[in-house]
C-alpha positions as semicolon CSV with decimal commas, in nm:
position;residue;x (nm);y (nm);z (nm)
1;X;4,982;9,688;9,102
2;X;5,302;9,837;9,191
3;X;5,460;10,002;9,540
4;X;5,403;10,348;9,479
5;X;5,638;10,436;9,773
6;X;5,952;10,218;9,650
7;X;5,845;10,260;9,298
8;X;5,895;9,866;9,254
9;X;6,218;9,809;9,394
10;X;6,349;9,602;9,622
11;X;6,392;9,741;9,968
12;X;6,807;9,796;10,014
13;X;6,945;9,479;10,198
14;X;6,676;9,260;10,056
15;X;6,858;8,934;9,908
16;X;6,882;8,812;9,535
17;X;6,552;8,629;9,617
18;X;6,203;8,759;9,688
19;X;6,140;8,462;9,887
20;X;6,129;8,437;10,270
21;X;6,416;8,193;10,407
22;X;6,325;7,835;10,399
23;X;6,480;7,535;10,573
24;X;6,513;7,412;10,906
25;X;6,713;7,585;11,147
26;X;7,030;7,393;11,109
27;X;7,033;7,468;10,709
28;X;6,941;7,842;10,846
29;X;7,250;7,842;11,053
30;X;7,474;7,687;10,787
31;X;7,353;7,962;10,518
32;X;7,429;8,205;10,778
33;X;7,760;8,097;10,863
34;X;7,855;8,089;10,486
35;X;7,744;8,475;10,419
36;X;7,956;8,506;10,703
37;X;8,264;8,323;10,595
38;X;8,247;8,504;10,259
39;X;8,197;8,841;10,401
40;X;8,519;8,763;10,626
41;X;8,699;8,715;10,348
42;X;8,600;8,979;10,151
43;X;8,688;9,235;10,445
44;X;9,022;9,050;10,483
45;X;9,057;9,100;10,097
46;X;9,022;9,457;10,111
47;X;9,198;9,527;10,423
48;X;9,513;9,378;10,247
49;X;9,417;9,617;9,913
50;X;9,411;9,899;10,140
51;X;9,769;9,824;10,316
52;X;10,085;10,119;10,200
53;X;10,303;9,849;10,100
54;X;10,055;9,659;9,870
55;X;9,971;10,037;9,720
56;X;10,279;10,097;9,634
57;X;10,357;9,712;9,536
58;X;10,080;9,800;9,289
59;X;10,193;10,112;9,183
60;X;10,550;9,991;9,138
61;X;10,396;9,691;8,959
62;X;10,188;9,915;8,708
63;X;10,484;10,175;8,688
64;X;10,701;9,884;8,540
65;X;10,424;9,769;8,294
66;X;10,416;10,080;8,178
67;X;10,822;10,138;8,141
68;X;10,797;9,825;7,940
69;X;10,559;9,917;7,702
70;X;10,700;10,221;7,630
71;X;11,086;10,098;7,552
72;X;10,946;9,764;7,363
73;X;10,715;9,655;7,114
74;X;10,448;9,371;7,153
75;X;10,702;9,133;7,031
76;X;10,943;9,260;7,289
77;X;11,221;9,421;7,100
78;X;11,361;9,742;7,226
79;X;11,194;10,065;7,081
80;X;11,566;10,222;7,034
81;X;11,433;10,571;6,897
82;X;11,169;10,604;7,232
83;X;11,504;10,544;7,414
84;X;11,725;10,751;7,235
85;X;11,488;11,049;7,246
86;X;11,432;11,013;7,628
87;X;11,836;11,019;7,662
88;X;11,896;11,288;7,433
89;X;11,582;11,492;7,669
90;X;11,771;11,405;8,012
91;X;12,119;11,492;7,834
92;X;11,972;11,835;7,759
93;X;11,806;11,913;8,134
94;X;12,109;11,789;8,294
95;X;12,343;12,027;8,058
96;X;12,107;12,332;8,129
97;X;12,110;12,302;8,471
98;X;12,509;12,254;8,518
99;X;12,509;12,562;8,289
100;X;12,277;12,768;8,525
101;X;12,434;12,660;8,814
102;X;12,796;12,691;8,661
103;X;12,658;13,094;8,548
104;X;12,497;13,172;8,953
């Protein structure tokens, strides 16, 4: 029969392993220490993920990525019409605006 009241789940924090710990208390204490070591360096992990400077590393890093595949093909040669069209665009905004500001 099933748990009506968990509806046959696991309680949360239960382990990968419907058994009860087994071992003598040395092994217990080594097992222990190991979830611990692991969970140190998962927090360590993520503290270092969560730093400003590796953000923006990361951003930088996938900003780059991005730039290059854009401006080159999979073989890596330069995509000279993506280029051209993004220079003709920032000819044209910077003309307009020395012409508005040339006008006021």
């Amino acid at each position: 029969m099933s748990d009506k009241k968990s509806g046959g789940k696991k309680p949360a924090g239960s382990g990968s392993s419907d058994k009860a710990p087994s071992g003598s208390p040395t092994e217990l204490e080594l097992q222990i220490q190991a979830r611990r070591d692991h969970l140190a360096a998962t927090i360590d992990e993520l503290t270092t993920r969560a730093q400003p400077k590796e953000i923006a590393r990361r951003s930088a890093a996938a900003l780059s990525d991005r730039f290059q595949t854009v401006t080159h093909t999979p073989e890596g040669e330069l995509r000279s019409e993506r280029v051209a069209a993004v220079a003709g665009a920032f000819v044209v905004v910077a003309g307009a605006l020395i012409f508005i500001r040339g006008r006021g």
